[in-house]
Amino acid sequence: MQMENLLINDMKKLDAGFIAVCDAVSKTLSLEGRLALMENLNVNLPPNLTKDGYNVSQMIRFEDKFYNFGALQAISATARTLSLAGDNTTSTLVFARGFLQNIKRKNFNKSVERGIDLGVKEAVKLMKELSTPVSREILEKIAITSANGDEDLGKKVLEAYDQVGYESIVDVKSNSNSVEIQVIPQNGMKIDKGYSSPFFINNNQKAVWEASDVMIIGLETWQYDDNIKDFLKSNRLKEDGSLQPILFFMEKENGDFRQTLLDLVEAHHLDCCLVIAPDGHSEIKNVTHIRDLALYTDGTPYRPVNNQPQKLVSGFADKVIVDHEKTLIIKSEISQIVLDKIEEIKAIDSEKDADFNRERVQRLEGKSCIISVGGFTDNDINEKLDRLDDSLKAVKSAIPEGVIPGGGSALVHISNKMNKSFKNASEQRGYDLVKKVIQEPALQVLKNSKRENAENWFATFLGKKQYLKQSREKFGFGYNARTDEVEDLFLVGILDSVKAMRIALETAKETAVKMLLTEVVITLPKQK
């Protein structure tokens, strides 16, 4: 191995690449966040305008490998937050940068890490204690705020969820033939299980696998036999010459089968996804899931009979969307066979199976909807799509754990309540670091708003506006970038999802700790 391919104990480039991504993404935070102009991969199209932190991070790369390694660590952090929370990717990197910039590598050790862990756990505990359960009124405020204050967009989000319920998936699509924004109902079966591996994701912006005109194959077996192998090797081309997207829904996990699919995705660009029946369900329920799916998509579930492979008869769906926790199968029309089955299940009079039958009816009657987005230009449409997507995710993430006042104000208040003392000086350093880091989003809001002395917390605190003083002392009050005033953020609707903020902080902590623990970077030898 050539020594130039091994870098030891010099993490300056690694950290610089990481911080560069954080700096770029942080400029998009809050209502007053700035836009990023990103080169389009199609050189014949204009650059894309966005203020979505995840999209900005995805475009940043460096020619230098070591800078790029750092950048990729930051990008991975945003991807994890997006996958688990659907929101707060920008806050993730604001937190992560705060950890890295406020402690020197030479001062970091396991005792400091313990202090950081204790601080994060206390901050999360206080978030949950201070959270407010959501109502429709609160969700509407969240939707509008997350749509960058656009009342029309925010109300379209609530209109969509009113039609299908908050447990369903609402999708957005562009419509260049219109300037209107419309909510369009559609049929959709929902399965409470997502992709078996994030490597199936084909839409990094949304962290989902999605495809149109999809072949559906339900496998009532976890065996991986020659019939399935031959099917995968066959040429799955559509009439237009493109590969047929395939969704596999399997009764039980099979590592060999999953790896085979992932290898095909990588080597042959097969557009496919694997979903395993929900954990904890009995074999009867899992098989029923598969049979309901086959019925809904006009297919036949596959199961070898007497160890003899049977013919694979696939179903089809107009569109499929799979995220980390659920799968939506969309059909423009539901067959009479499905409607007859729904009536048959409803007619069953059995208390013992009442819940099971109710689940089946809800699955087969599933509803979803699309928000169709028009505009005057492609950039206008794309910018609206980004804001609608942010709004949809913010609403969904707010429901499980409630909300706290936004703009980082609640975290400033929480920091003020964290007053534990430790005998171990290193643990204290880690704990105090968390207190400082969780104030970073509020400071970044001030920076993006171009307010006086925002670069210096003490100057801000003592300055004329005293932006953070009320947040520290009075829960619920914080800085409103739109009005340049400190207000009751509940009343004006500036709110953050506790779930999304918790995941952002926990992800940032894990990412920063791994960065601080890294002292060897190894690259592959240069190609001659």
XYZ file of C-alpha atoms in Angstrom:
528
model
C 0.000 0.000 0.000
C 1.277 3.466 -0.872
C 1.568 5.758 2.145
C -0.271 8.539 0.282
C -3.391 6.401 0.484
C -3.388 6.326 4.273
C -4.032 9.421 6.385
C -3.557 9.107 10.144
C -4.245 11.612 12.922
C -4.992 14.565 10.658
C -8.719 15.122 10.633
C -8.700 18.737 9.436
C -9.992 17.909 5.959
C -12.559 15.469 7.296
C -13.951 18.066 9.710
C -13.802 20.820 7.066
C -15.913 18.773 4.639
C -18.454 18.036 7.360
C -18.685 21.667 8.513
C -18.956 22.930 4.926
C -22.145 20.908 4.413
C -23.498 22.059 7.788
C -22.790 25.708 6.960
C -24.535 25.498 3.592
C -27.590 23.676 4.931
C -27.932 25.874 8.032
C -28.599 28.935 5.862
C -31.984 27.431 4.895
C -33.284 27.234 8.502
C -36.521 28.993 9.534
C -39.066 31.218 7.795
C -36.286 33.688 7.005
C -33.982 30.932 5.749
C -32.136 31.635 2.522
C -32.460 29.784 -0.795
C -29.895 27.567 -2.468
C -29.423 27.616 -6.231
C -28.314 24.176 -7.388
C -27.034 23.182 -10.820
C -29.437 20.912 -12.674
C -28.049 17.542 -13.751
C -29.722 18.232 -17.088
C -27.630 21.096 -18.457
C -30.503 22.171 -20.710
C -32.666 23.015 -17.704
C -32.276 26.018 -15.361
C -30.737 25.565 -11.890
C -33.068 24.440 -9.113
C -34.054 26.806 -6.313
C -34.756 25.257 -2.915
C -34.582 25.875 0.816
C -34.925 22.198 1.701
C -31.923 21.241 3.820
C -31.853 17.625 2.736
C -31.862 18.495 -0.972
C -29.060 21.012 -0.446
C -26.915 18.479 1.409
C -27.405 15.840 -1.285
C -25.793 18.049 -3.936
C -22.564 18.843 -2.081
C -19.460 16.909 -3.105
C -15.709 17.625 -3.120
C -12.962 16.475 -5.461
C -10.681 15.876 -2.483
C -11.559 12.463 -0.995
C -10.967 13.484 2.600
C -13.199 16.551 2.381
C -15.765 14.348 0.683
C -15.636 11.730 3.465
C -16.599 14.418 5.950
C -19.356 15.728 3.679
C -20.813 12.238 3.292
C -21.005 11.807 7.080
C -23.121 14.961 7.288
C -25.293 13.855 4.369
C -25.871 10.473 6.036
C -27.094 12.262 9.166
C -29.728 14.194 7.205
C -30.826 10.985 5.487
C -31.344 9.245 8.826
C -33.416 12.108 10.229
C -35.477 12.289 7.054
C -36.113 8.545 7.143
C -37.143 8.453 10.819
C -38.849 11.828 11.246
C -39.510 13.220 7.781
C -38.471 16.679 8.973
C -35.756 18.696 10.751
C -32.857 17.643 8.539
C -31.477 21.185 8.760
C -31.663 21.236 12.564
C -29.726 17.954 12.588
C -26.717 19.591 10.973
C -27.037 22.774 13.045
C -26.794 20.577 16.169
C -23.991 18.444 14.726
C -21.910 21.485 13.818
C -22.460 22.812 17.341
C -21.000 19.634 18.832
C -17.927 19.644 16.565
C -17.139 23.348 16.819
C -17.466 23.600 20.594
C -15.084 20.868 21.684
C -11.556 20.082 20.561
C -10.710 16.563 19.530
C -7.876 16.430 22.056
C -10.388 17.064 24.857
C -12.846 14.375 23.758
C -12.921 11.044 25.597
C -15.422 8.474 26.871
C -16.159 10.517 29.992
C -17.103 13.500 27.842
C -19.252 11.178 25.741
C -21.067 9.991 28.897
C -21.766 13.607 29.824
C -23.111 14.252 26.314
C -25.379 11.197 26.550
C -26.742 12.350 29.914
C -27.318 15.863 28.605
C -29.166 14.674 25.486
C -31.359 12.325 27.535
C -32.298 15.145 29.909
C -33.045 17.531 27.026
C -35.279 14.924 25.382
C -37.038 14.235 28.688
C -37.778 17.949 29.111
C -39.004 18.221 25.508
C -41.555 15.502 26.177
C -42.618 17.015 29.502
C -43.184 20.403 27.863
C -44.895 19.071 24.734
C -48.488 19.933 23.847
C -50.734 17.286 22.186
C -51.875 18.332 18.729
C -55.356 19.474 17.721
C -56.555 20.240 14.213
C -56.007 23.950 14.906
C -52.405 23.302 15.928
C -51.828 21.054 12.904
C -53.074 23.782 10.596
C -50.623 26.248 12.134
C -47.810 23.726 11.713
C -48.809 23.090 8.102
C -48.808 26.807 7.267
C -45.554 27.543 9.098
C -43.771 24.573 7.490
C -44.982 25.740 4.073
C -42.886 28.860 4.742
C -45.888 30.793 5.988
C -47.994 30.168 2.865
C -51.561 29.891 4.151
C -52.963 28.465 0.908
C -50.390 25.651 0.761
C -50.793 24.824 4.442
C -54.565 24.592 4.147
C -54.271 22.282 1.138
C -52.240 19.905 3.325
C -54.972 19.849 5.980
C -57.646 19.460 3.284
C -55.828 16.383 1.995
C -55.493 14.800 5.440
C -59.141 15.612 6.215
C -60.137 13.489 3.227
C -58.007 10.408 3.944
C -56.929 10.599 7.586
C -53.514 11.226 9.115
C -52.505 7.553 8.914
C -52.741 7.537 5.126
C -50.115 8.693 2.687
C -50.618 11.981 0.845
C -48.409 12.384 -2.209
C -47.518 15.500 -4.199
C -46.927 15.743 -7.930
C -46.199 18.517 -10.403
C -48.689 19.623 -13.035
C -47.109 21.922 -15.607
C -50.436 22.269 -17.438
C -52.033 24.275 -14.640
C -51.335 27.087 -12.198
C -53.774 25.663 -9.649
C -53.159 23.450 -6.618
C -55.712 20.643 -6.340
C -56.383 17.829 -3.862
C -57.306 14.687 -5.819
C -58.661 11.602 -3.970
C -57.533 8.134 -5.046
C -57.730 4.505 -3.933
C -54.872 3.140 -1.892
C -54.227 0.065 0.237
C -51.981 0.833 3.229
C -49.721 -1.785 4.818
C -48.068 -0.924 8.128
C -44.571 -2.001 7.106
C -41.905 -0.240 5.067
C -38.919 -1.334 3.000
C -36.734 -4.090 4.425
C -33.590 -2.071 3.610
C -33.022 1.655 2.934
C -30.855 0.610 -0.028
C -34.082 0.048 -1.969
C -34.830 3.803 -1.825
C -35.018 5.290 -5.312
C -36.166 8.794 -4.324
C -33.547 10.238 -1.983
C -35.375 13.549 -1.671
C -38.350 11.884 0.045
C -36.438 8.847 1.412
C -38.944 6.507 -0.241
C -39.170 3.861 -2.923
C -41.819 4.942 -5.388
C -42.734 3.819 -8.875
C -45.615 3.862 -11.353
C -47.099 0.908 -13.235
C -45.709 -1.511 -10.676
C -45.733 -5.299 -10.762
C -46.789 -6.731 -7.376
C -45.599 -10.167 -6.252
C -46.844 -11.596 -2.966
C -44.773 -14.489 -1.633
C -46.570 -16.802 0.793
C -43.238 -18.360 1.621
C -39.865 -17.353 2.922
C -38.172 -19.960 0.710
C -36.118 -18.759 -2.206
C -36.567 -21.360 -4.943
C -35.504 -21.766 -8.569
C -38.799 -20.426 -9.888
C -38.194 -17.050 -8.245
C -34.552 -17.072 -9.382
C -35.613 -17.706 -12.994
C -38.216 -14.962 -12.747
C -35.637 -12.449 -11.525
C -33.254 -13.383 -14.341
C -35.923 -12.900 -17.005
C -36.055 -9.718 -19.046
C -38.687 -7.568 -17.294
C -39.080 -4.891 -19.958
C -42.171 -2.774 -20.503
C -43.432 -1.800 -23.958
C -41.513 1.486 -23.846
C -38.254 -0.384 -23.195
C -37.906 0.597 -19.541
C -37.530 -1.906 -16.699
C -40.717 -3.004 -14.978
C -40.720 -1.796 -11.343
C -41.462 -4.700 -8.976
C -42.677 -4.753 -5.374
C -42.127 -8.016 -3.487
C -44.238 -8.585 -0.374
C -42.938 -11.548 1.633
C -44.340 -13.497 4.566
C -41.034 -13.700 6.473
C -37.562 -12.239 6.226
C -35.075 -14.030 3.970
C -31.597 -12.530 3.964
C -30.440 -14.348 0.807
C -33.440 -13.144 -1.184
C -33.037 -9.564 0.009
C -29.339 -9.562 -0.877
C -30.102 -10.972 -4.323
C -32.520 -8.109 -4.960
C -30.030 -5.532 -3.708
C -27.327 -7.002 -5.973
C -29.697 -6.718 -8.943
C -30.509 -3.130 -8.018
C -26.809 -2.300 -7.915
C -25.578 -4.315 -10.906
C -28.510 -4.185 -13.325
C -30.464 -1.141 -12.101
C -33.501 -3.295 -11.360
C -36.152 -0.996 -9.913
C -37.551 -3.125 -7.092
C -38.377 -3.099 -3.391
C -38.921 -5.757 -0.739
C -41.456 -5.432 2.083
C -41.847 -8.033 4.833
C -45.214 -8.637 6.504
C -45.584 -6.645 9.756
C -43.565 -7.953 12.721
C -45.414 -9.689 15.495
C -48.263 -10.887 13.298
C -49.240 -14.541 13.211
C -48.670 -16.642 10.109
C -52.421 -16.499 9.386
C -52.424 -12.693 9.500
C -49.305 -12.434 7.340
C -50.688 -14.793 4.717
C -53.996 -12.899 4.794
C -52.061 -9.661 4.185
C -50.505 -11.231 1.091
C -53.812 -12.614 -0.181
C -55.567 -9.282 0.325
C -52.759 -7.578 -1.594
C -53.051 -10.099 -4.437
C -56.820 -9.640 -4.521
C -56.504 -5.845 -4.541
C -53.982 -5.885 -7.413
C -55.664 -8.676 -9.459
C -52.835 -11.126 -8.881
C -52.260 -14.535 -7.279
C -49.992 -15.106 -4.252
C -47.063 -17.446 -4.801
C -46.492 -20.543 -2.650
C -44.783 -23.808 -3.629
C -47.213 -26.729 -3.303
C -45.713 -30.028 -2.150
C -42.299 -28.416 -2.610
C -43.037 -27.913 -6.312
C -42.690 -24.373 -7.650
C -45.859 -22.843 -9.051
C -46.273 -20.225 -11.739
C -45.781 -16.653 -10.565
C -48.914 -14.633 -11.343
C -48.260 -10.981 -10.559
C -50.685 -8.214 -9.803
C -50.318 -4.603 -10.850
C -50.767 -1.173 -9.277
C -50.824 2.287 -10.812
C -48.357 3.523 -8.215
C -46.573 2.312 -5.083
C -44.954 4.425 -2.352
C -42.868 2.748 0.359
C -41.243 4.631 3.228
C -39.493 3.341 6.354
C -42.726 2.440 8.141
C -45.538 1.917 5.627
C -46.447 0.891 2.077
C -49.193 2.435 -0.071
C -50.571 0.564 -3.090
C -52.516 2.929 -5.373
C -55.124 1.772 -7.897
C -57.224 4.070 -10.086
C -60.068 1.553 -10.094
C -61.042 -1.173 -7.616
C -62.458 -4.378 -9.119
C -65.896 -5.709 -8.330
C -64.221 -8.771 -6.811
C -62.609 -6.553 -4.171
C -65.867 -4.752 -3.467
C -67.653 -8.123 -3.092
C -64.930 -9.335 -0.691
C -65.348 -6.191 1.443
C -69.091 -6.853 1.745
C -68.416 -10.513 2.526
C -66.043 -9.626 5.373
C -68.476 -7.025 6.752
C -71.204 -9.668 6.870
C -69.162 -11.980 9.119
C -70.693 -11.946 12.601
C -67.871 -12.961 14.924
C -66.766 -11.104 18.047
C -63.611 -13.190 18.211
C -62.394 -12.012 14.783
C -63.978 -8.537 14.856
C -60.695 -6.582 15.072
C -59.029 -8.775 12.454
C -61.945 -8.344 10.020
C -62.105 -4.599 10.650
C -58.400 -4.331 9.748
C -59.031 -6.224 6.505
C -61.920 -3.962 5.528
C -59.868 -0.832 6.229
C -57.015 -2.267 4.170
C -59.202 -3.133 1.185
C -61.181 0.129 1.367
C -57.990 2.170 1.676
C -57.983 5.794 0.561
C -55.200 8.215 -0.283
C -54.864 11.426 -2.237
C -52.531 13.507 -4.361
C -51.884 17.223 -4.122
C -51.422 18.289 -7.728
C -49.171 21.368 -7.903
C -49.287 23.812 -10.782
C -47.335 27.018 -11.317
C -46.060 29.586 -13.792
C -42.567 28.090 -14.240
C -40.776 24.837 -13.430
C -38.868 26.577 -10.636
C -42.129 27.945 -9.240
C -43.655 24.448 -9.215
C -40.553 22.792 -7.738
C -40.287 25.371 -4.975
C -43.954 24.808 -4.076
C -43.421 21.036 -4.151
C -40.553 21.377 -1.656
C -42.646 23.507 0.694
C -45.657 21.184 0.460
C -43.435 18.189 1.124
C -41.992 19.915 4.208
C -45.492 20.773 5.394
C -46.807 17.216 4.956
C -43.875 15.761 6.864
C -44.120 18.328 9.656
C -47.800 17.541 10.218
C -47.222 13.778 10.271
C -44.235 14.008 12.637
C -46.094 16.301 15.076
C -48.859 13.801 15.836
C -47.016 11.051 17.822
C -45.219 13.152 20.484
C -46.835 16.589 20.280
C -45.257 19.999 19.707
C -43.169 22.645 21.450
C -42.668 26.341 20.593
C -40.501 26.592 17.478
C -37.598 28.604 16.209
C -35.358 26.925 18.767
C -36.992 28.960 21.566
C -38.142 25.910 23.562
C -34.603 24.520 23.449
C -33.209 27.786 24.789
C -35.686 27.465 27.687
C -34.727 23.804 28.209
C -31.035 24.699 28.262
C -31.759 27.148 31.067
C -33.437 24.365 33.102
C -30.474 21.962 32.778
C -28.437 22.596 35.932
C -26.931 19.251 36.957
C -23.445 19.107 38.450
C -20.986 16.224 38.085
C -17.914 15.349 40.127
C -16.181 14.184 36.979
C -14.928 17.268 35.092
C -15.049 15.522 31.711
C -18.658 14.449 32.201
C -19.498 18.022 33.166
C -17.825 19.257 29.985
C -19.978 16.903 27.888
C -23.188 17.867 29.720
C -22.454 21.604 29.391
C -21.693 21.071 25.711
C -25.254 19.808 25.166
C -26.642 22.896 26.939
C -24.749 25.061 24.470
C -25.517 22.977 21.384
C -29.296 22.976 21.829
C -29.277 26.795 21.649
C -27.712 26.700 18.177
C -30.994 26.599 16.179
C -32.218 29.806 17.848
C -28.926 31.524 17.055
C -29.038 30.300 13.459
C -32.543 31.754 13.051
C -31.141 35.120 14.128
C -28.238 34.817 11.709
C -30.506 33.925 8.800
C -32.759 36.844 9.697
C -29.793 39.230 9.530
C -30.521 40.597 12.995
C -28.079 42.674 14.986
C -25.298 40.924 16.916
C -26.650 37.458 16.083
C -23.099 36.143 15.755
C -22.486 36.679 19.466
C -24.903 35.156 21.970
C -23.837 37.395 24.847
C -24.173 40.539 22.732
C -27.607 39.340 21.597
C -28.654 38.577 25.150
C -27.535 41.967 26.437
C -28.460 43.920 23.318
C -31.397 46.148 22.585
C -33.791 43.437 21.404
C -32.810 40.775 23.948
C -33.992 38.123 21.493
C -33.282 35.093 23.679
C -33.870 36.478 27.160
C -37.618 35.854 27.236
C -37.206 32.367 25.778
C -34.883 31.447 28.609
C -37.186 32.749 31.298
C -40.692 32.191 29.909
C -41.664 28.994 28.127
C -43.608 29.538 24.918
C -42.163 32.944 24.080
C -39.574 33.319 21.374
C -38.304 35.208 18.384
C -40.577 35.566 15.336
C -38.321 36.254 12.358
C -41.227 37.552 10.275
C -42.086 40.371 12.688
C -38.668 40.847 14.353
C -40.428 40.622 17.703
C -40.480 38.245 20.662
C -43.994 36.779 20.810
C -46.108 33.930 22.149
C -45.170 31.372 19.498
C -48.180 29.165 20.198
C -50.493 32.017 19.225
C -48.667 32.794 15.980
C -48.274 29.109 15.094
C -44.481 28.755 15.128
C -44.221 25.215 16.466
C -41.820 22.279 16.231
C -42.562 18.566 16.319
C -41.106 16.955 19.457
C -40.488 13.727 17.546
C -38.612 15.457 14.734
C -36.569 17.627 17.112
C -35.730 14.638 19.323
C -34.550 12.564 16.355
C -32.553 15.524 14.991
C -30.720 15.952 18.312
C -30.122 12.236 18.829
C -28.885 11.790 15.250
C -26.608 14.824 15.519
C -25.136 13.504 18.765
C -24.439 10.041 17.304
C -22.929 11.540 14.132
C -20.748 14.053 15.983
C -19.479 11.444 18.458
C -18.449 9.149 15.601
C -16.676 12.049 13.916
C -14.811 12.889 17.131
C -13.810 9.243 17.598
C -12.430 8.958 14.051
C -8.649 9.321 13.817
C -7.795 7.124 10.849
C -9.014 7.660 7.297
C -8.119 5.050 4.699
C -8.638 5.485 0.961
C -8.360 3.029 -1.893
C -5.145 3.107 -3.969
C -5.203 5.459 -6.911
C -6.038 3.949 -10.272
C -3.056 3.908 -12.627
